[in-house]
Short mmCIF file of N, CA and C in Angstrom, two decimals:
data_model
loop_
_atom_site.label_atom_id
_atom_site.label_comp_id
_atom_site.label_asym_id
_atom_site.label_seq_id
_atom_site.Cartn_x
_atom_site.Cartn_y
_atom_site.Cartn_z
N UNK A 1 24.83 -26.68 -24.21
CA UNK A 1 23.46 -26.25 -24.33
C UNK A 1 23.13 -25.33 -23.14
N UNK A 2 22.76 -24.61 -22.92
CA UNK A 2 22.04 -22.73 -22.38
C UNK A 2 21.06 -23.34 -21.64
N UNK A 3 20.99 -23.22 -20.24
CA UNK A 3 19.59 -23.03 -19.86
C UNK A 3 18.64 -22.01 -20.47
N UNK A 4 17.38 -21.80 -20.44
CA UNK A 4 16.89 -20.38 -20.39
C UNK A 4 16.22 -20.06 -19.61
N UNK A 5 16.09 -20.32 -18.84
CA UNK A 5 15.13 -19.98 -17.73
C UNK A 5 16.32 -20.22 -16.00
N UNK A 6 17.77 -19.29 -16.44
CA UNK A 6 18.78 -19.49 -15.47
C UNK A 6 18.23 -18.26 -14.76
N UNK A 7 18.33 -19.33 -13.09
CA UNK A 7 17.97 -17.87 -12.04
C UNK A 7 18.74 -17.37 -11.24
N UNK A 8 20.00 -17.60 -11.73
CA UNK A 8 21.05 -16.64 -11.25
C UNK A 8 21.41 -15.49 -12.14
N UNK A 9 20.56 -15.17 -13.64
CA UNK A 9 20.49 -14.42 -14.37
C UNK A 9 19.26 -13.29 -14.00
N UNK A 10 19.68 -12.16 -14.30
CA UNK A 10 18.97 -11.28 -13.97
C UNK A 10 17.48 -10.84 -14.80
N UNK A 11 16.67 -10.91 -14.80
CA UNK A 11 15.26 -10.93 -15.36
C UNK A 11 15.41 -9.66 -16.76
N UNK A 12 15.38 -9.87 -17.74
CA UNK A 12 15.34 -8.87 -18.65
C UNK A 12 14.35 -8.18 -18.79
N UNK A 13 13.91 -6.78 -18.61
CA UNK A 13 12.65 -6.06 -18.73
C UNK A 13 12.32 -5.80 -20.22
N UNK A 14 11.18 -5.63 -20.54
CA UNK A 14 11.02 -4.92 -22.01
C UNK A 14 10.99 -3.88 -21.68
N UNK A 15 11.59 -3.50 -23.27
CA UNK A 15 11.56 -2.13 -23.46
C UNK A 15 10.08 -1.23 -23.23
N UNK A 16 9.17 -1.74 -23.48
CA UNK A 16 7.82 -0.82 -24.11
C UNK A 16 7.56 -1.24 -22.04
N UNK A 17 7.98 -1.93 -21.03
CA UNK A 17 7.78 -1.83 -19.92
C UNK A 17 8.37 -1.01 -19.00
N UNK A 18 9.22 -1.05 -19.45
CA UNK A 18 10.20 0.14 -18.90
C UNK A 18 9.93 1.22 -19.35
N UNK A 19 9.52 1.63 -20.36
CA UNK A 19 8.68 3.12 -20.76
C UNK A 19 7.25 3.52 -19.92
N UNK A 20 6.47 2.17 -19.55
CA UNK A 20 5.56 2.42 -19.34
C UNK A 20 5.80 3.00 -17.74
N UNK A 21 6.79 1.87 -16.72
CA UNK A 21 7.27 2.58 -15.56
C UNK A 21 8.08 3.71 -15.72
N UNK A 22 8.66 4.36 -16.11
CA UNK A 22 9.02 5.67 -15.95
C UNK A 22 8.21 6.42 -16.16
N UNK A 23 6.95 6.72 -17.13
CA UNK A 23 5.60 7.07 -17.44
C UNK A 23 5.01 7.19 -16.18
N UNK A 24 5.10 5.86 -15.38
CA UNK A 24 4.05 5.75 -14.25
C UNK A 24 4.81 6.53 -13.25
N UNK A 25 6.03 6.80 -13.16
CA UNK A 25 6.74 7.62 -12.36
C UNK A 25 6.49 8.90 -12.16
N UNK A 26 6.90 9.25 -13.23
CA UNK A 26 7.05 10.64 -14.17
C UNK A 26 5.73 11.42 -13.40
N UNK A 27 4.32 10.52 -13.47
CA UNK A 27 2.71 10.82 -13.35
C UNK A 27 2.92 11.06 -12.33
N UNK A 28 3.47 9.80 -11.07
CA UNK A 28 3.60 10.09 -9.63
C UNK A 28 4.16 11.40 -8.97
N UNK A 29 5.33 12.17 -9.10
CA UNK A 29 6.02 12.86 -9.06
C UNK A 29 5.08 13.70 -9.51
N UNK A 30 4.90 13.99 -10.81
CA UNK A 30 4.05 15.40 -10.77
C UNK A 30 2.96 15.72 -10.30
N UNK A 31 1.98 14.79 -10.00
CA UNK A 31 0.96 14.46 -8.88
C UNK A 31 1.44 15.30 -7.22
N UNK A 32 2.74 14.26 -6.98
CA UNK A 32 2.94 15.12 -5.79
C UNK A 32 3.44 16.21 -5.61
N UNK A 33 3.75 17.09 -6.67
CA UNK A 33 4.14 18.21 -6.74
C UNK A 33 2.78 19.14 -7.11
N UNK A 34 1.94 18.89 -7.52
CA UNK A 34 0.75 19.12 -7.81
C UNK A 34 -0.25 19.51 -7.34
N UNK A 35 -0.23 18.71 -6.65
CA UNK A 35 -1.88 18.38 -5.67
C UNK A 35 -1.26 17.80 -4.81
N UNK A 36 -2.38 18.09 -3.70
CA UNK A 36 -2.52 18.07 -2.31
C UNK A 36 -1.58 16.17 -1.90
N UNK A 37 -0.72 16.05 -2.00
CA UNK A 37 0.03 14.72 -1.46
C UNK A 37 -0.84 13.67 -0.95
N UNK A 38 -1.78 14.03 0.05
CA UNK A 38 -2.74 13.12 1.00
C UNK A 38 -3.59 12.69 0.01
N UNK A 39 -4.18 13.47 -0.79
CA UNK A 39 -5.12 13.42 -1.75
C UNK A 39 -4.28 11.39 -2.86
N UNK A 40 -3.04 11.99 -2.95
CA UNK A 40 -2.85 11.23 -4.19
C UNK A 40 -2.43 9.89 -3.48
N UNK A 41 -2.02 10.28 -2.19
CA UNK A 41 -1.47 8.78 -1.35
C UNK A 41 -3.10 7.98 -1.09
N UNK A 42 -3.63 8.90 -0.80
CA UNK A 42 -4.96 8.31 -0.54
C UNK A 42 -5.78 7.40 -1.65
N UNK A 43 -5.24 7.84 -3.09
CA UNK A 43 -5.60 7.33 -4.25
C UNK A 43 -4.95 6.30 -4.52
N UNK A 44 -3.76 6.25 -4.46
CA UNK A 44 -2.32 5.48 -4.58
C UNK A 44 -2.61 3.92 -3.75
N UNK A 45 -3.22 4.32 -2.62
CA UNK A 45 -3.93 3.22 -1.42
C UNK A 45 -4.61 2.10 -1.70
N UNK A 46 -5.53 2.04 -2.64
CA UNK A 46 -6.50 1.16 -3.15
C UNK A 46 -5.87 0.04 -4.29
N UNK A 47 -4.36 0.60 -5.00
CA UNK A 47 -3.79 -0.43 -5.63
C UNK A 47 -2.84 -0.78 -5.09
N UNK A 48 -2.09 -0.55 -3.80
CA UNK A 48 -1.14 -1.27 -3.39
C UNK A 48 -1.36 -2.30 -2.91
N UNK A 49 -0.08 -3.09 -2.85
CA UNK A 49 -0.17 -4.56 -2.12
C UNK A 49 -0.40 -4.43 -0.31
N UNK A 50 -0.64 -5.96 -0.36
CA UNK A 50 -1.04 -6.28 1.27
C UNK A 50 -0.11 -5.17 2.45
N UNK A 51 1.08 -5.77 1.77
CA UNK A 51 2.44 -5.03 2.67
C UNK A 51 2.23 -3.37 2.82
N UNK A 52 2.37 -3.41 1.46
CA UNK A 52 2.13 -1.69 1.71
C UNK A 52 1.25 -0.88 2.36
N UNK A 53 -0.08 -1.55 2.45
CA UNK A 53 -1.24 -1.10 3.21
C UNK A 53 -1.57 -1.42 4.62
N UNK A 54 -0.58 -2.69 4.73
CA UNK A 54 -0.21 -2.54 6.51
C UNK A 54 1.17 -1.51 6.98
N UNK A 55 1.78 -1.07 6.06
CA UNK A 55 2.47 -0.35 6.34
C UNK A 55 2.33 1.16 6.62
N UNK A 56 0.97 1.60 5.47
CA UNK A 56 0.35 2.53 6.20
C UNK A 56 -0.40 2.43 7.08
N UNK A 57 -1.08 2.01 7.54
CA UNK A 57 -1.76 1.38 8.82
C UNK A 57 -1.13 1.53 9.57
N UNK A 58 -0.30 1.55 9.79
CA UNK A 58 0.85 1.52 11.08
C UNK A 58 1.58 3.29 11.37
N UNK A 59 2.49 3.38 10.13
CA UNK A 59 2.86 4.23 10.30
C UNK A 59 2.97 5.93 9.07
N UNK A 60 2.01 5.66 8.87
CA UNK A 60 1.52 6.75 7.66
C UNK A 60 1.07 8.06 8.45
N UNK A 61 1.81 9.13 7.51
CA UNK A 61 1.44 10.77 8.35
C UNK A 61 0.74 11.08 8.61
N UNK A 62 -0.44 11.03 7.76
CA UNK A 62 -1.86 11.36 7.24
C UNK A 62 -2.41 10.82 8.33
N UNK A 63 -3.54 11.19 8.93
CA UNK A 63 -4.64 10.15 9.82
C UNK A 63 -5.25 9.34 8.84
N UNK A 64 -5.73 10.69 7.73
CA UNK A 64 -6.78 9.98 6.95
C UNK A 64 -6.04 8.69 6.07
N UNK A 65 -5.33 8.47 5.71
CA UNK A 65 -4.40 8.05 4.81
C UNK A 65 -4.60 6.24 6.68
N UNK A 66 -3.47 6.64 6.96
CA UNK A 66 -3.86 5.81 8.32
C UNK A 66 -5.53 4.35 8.54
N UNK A 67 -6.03 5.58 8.59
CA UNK A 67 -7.84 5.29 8.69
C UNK A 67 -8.50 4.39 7.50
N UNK A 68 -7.98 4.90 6.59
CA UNK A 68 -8.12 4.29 4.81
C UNK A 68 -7.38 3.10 5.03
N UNK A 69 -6.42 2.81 5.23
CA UNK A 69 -5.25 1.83 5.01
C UNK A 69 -5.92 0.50 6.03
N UNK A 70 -6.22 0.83 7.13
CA UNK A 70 -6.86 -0.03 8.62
C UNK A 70 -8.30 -0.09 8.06
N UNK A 71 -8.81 0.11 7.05
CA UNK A 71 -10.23 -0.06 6.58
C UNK A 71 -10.14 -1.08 5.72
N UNK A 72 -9.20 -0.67 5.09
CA UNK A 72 -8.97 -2.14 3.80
C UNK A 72 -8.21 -3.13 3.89
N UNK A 73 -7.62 -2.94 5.19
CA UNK A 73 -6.95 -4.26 5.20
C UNK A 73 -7.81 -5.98 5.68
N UNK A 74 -7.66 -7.09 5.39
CA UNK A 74 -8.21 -7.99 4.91
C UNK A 74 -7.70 -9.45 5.71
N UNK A 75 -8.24 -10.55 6.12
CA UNK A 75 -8.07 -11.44 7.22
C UNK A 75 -6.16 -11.68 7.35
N UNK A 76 -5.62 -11.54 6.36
CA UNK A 76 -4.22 -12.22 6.43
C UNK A 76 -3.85 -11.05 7.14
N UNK A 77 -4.01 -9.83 7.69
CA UNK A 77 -3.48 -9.11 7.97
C UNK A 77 -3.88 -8.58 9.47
N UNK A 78 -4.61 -9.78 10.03
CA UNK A 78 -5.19 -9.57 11.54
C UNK A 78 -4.04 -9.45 12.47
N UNK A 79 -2.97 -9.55 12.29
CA UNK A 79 -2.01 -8.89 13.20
C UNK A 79 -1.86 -7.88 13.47
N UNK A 80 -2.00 -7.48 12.24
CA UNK A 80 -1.94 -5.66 12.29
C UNK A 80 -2.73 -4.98 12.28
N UNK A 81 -3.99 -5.48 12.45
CA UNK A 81 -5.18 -4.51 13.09
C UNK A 81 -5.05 -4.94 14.49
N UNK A 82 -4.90 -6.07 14.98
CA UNK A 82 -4.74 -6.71 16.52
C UNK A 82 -3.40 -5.52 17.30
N UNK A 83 -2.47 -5.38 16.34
CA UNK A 83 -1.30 -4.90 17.11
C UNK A 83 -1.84 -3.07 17.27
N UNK A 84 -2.29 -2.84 16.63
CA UNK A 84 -2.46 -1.20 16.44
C UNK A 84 -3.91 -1.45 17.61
N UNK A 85 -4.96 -2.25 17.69
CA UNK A 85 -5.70 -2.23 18.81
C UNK A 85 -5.18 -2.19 20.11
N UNK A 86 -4.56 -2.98 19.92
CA UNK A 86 -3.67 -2.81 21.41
C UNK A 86 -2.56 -1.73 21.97
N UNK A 87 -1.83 -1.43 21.02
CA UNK A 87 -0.47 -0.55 21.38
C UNK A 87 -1.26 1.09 21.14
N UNK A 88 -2.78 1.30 20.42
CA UNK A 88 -3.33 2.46 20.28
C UNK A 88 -4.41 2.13 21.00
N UNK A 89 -4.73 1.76 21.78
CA UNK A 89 -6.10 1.32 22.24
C UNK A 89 -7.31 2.70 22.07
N UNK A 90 -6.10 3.53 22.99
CA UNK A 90 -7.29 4.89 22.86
C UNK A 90 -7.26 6.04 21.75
N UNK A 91 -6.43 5.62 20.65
CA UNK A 91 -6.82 6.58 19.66
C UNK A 91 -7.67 6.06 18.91
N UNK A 92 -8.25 6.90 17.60
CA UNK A 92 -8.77 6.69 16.78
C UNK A 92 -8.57 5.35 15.69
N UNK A 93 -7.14 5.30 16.02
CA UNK A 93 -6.68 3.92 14.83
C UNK A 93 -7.64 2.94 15.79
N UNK A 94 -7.48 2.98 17.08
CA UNK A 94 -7.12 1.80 17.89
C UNK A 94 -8.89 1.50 17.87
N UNK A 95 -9.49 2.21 17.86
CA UNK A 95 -10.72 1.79 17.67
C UNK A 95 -11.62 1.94 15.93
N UNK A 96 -10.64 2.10 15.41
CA UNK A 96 -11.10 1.29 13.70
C UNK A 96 -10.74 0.60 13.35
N UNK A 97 -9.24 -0.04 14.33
CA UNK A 97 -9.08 -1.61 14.04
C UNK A 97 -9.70 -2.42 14.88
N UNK A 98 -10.70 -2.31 15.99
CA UNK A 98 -11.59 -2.93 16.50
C UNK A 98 -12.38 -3.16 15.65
N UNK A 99 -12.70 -2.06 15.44
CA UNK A 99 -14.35 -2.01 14.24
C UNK A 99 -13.89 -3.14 12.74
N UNK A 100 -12.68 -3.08 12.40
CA UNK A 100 -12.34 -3.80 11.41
C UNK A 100 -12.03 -5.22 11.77
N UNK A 101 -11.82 -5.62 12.79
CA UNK A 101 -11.48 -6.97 13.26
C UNK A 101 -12.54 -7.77 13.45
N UNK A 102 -14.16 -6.94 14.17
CA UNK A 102 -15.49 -7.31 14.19
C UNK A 102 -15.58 -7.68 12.89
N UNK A 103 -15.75 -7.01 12.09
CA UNK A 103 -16.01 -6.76 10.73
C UNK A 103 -15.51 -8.01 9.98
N UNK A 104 -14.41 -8.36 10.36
CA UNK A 104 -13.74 -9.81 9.76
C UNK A 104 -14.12 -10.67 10.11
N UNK A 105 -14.66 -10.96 11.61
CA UNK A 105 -14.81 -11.93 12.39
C UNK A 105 -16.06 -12.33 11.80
N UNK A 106 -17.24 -11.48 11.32
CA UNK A 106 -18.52 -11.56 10.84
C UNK A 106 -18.35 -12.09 9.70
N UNK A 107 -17.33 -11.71 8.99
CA UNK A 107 -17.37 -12.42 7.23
C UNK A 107 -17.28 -13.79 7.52
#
C-alpha cells in the first residue's frame, strides 16, 4: 500500500499553475524591459513576503524602493529596522527606521 502524501516525493504542480507562473513571468520581464524598473519594483513591493521586504530594506538600489520597503515593514521585523538605525544612523534609511520603530512601538 502507497503512501500519498510521501515527503520525500517531489510536490506535483498543475498544469493550469504552471501556465499561470510563466504568465506571471513572461508580465514581469516585459514590465522590466518596459518601464521604468523602480517604477515596477516599487509595485512588485507591496506583495512580497516579510523576507523579501527586509531584504530590500537593507540592500535595494533604488532609495525610493529602500524607503518603501523600511515603511512597510511590520513588528516581526524590528531587527531590521533596529540594524539599519544603527549601522545608517545618519542617512536617510537610518532615520525612517527610527520613524518606523516609533511607529511600532505606538501600535
Amino acid at each position: 500500500m502507497a503512501c500519498r502524501d510521501d515527503p520525500t516525493e517531489p510536490k506535483k504542480l498543475d498544469r493550469r499553475e504552471l501556465i499561470r507562473l510563466q504568465e506571471q513571468y513572461g508580465e514581469l520581464v516585459r514590465d522590466l524591459f518596459t518601464e521604468d524598473p523602480e517604477r515596477v519594483i516599487l509595485k512588485l513591493l507591496s506583495h512580497c513576503n516579510a523576507y523579501l521586504t527586509e531584504l530590500a530594506a537593507l540592500r535595494a538600489h533604488h532609495a525610493s524602493v529602500r524607503l518603501r520597503a523600511i515603511a512597510l515593514l511590520e513588528n516581526p521585523s524590528r531587527t531590521v529596522l533596529q540594524r539599519i538605525a544603527v549601522d545608517e544612523a545618519d542617512s536617510e534609511f537610518g532615520k525612517a527606521a527610527r520613524v518606523r520603530l516609533e511607529k511600532l512601538s505606538l501600535d
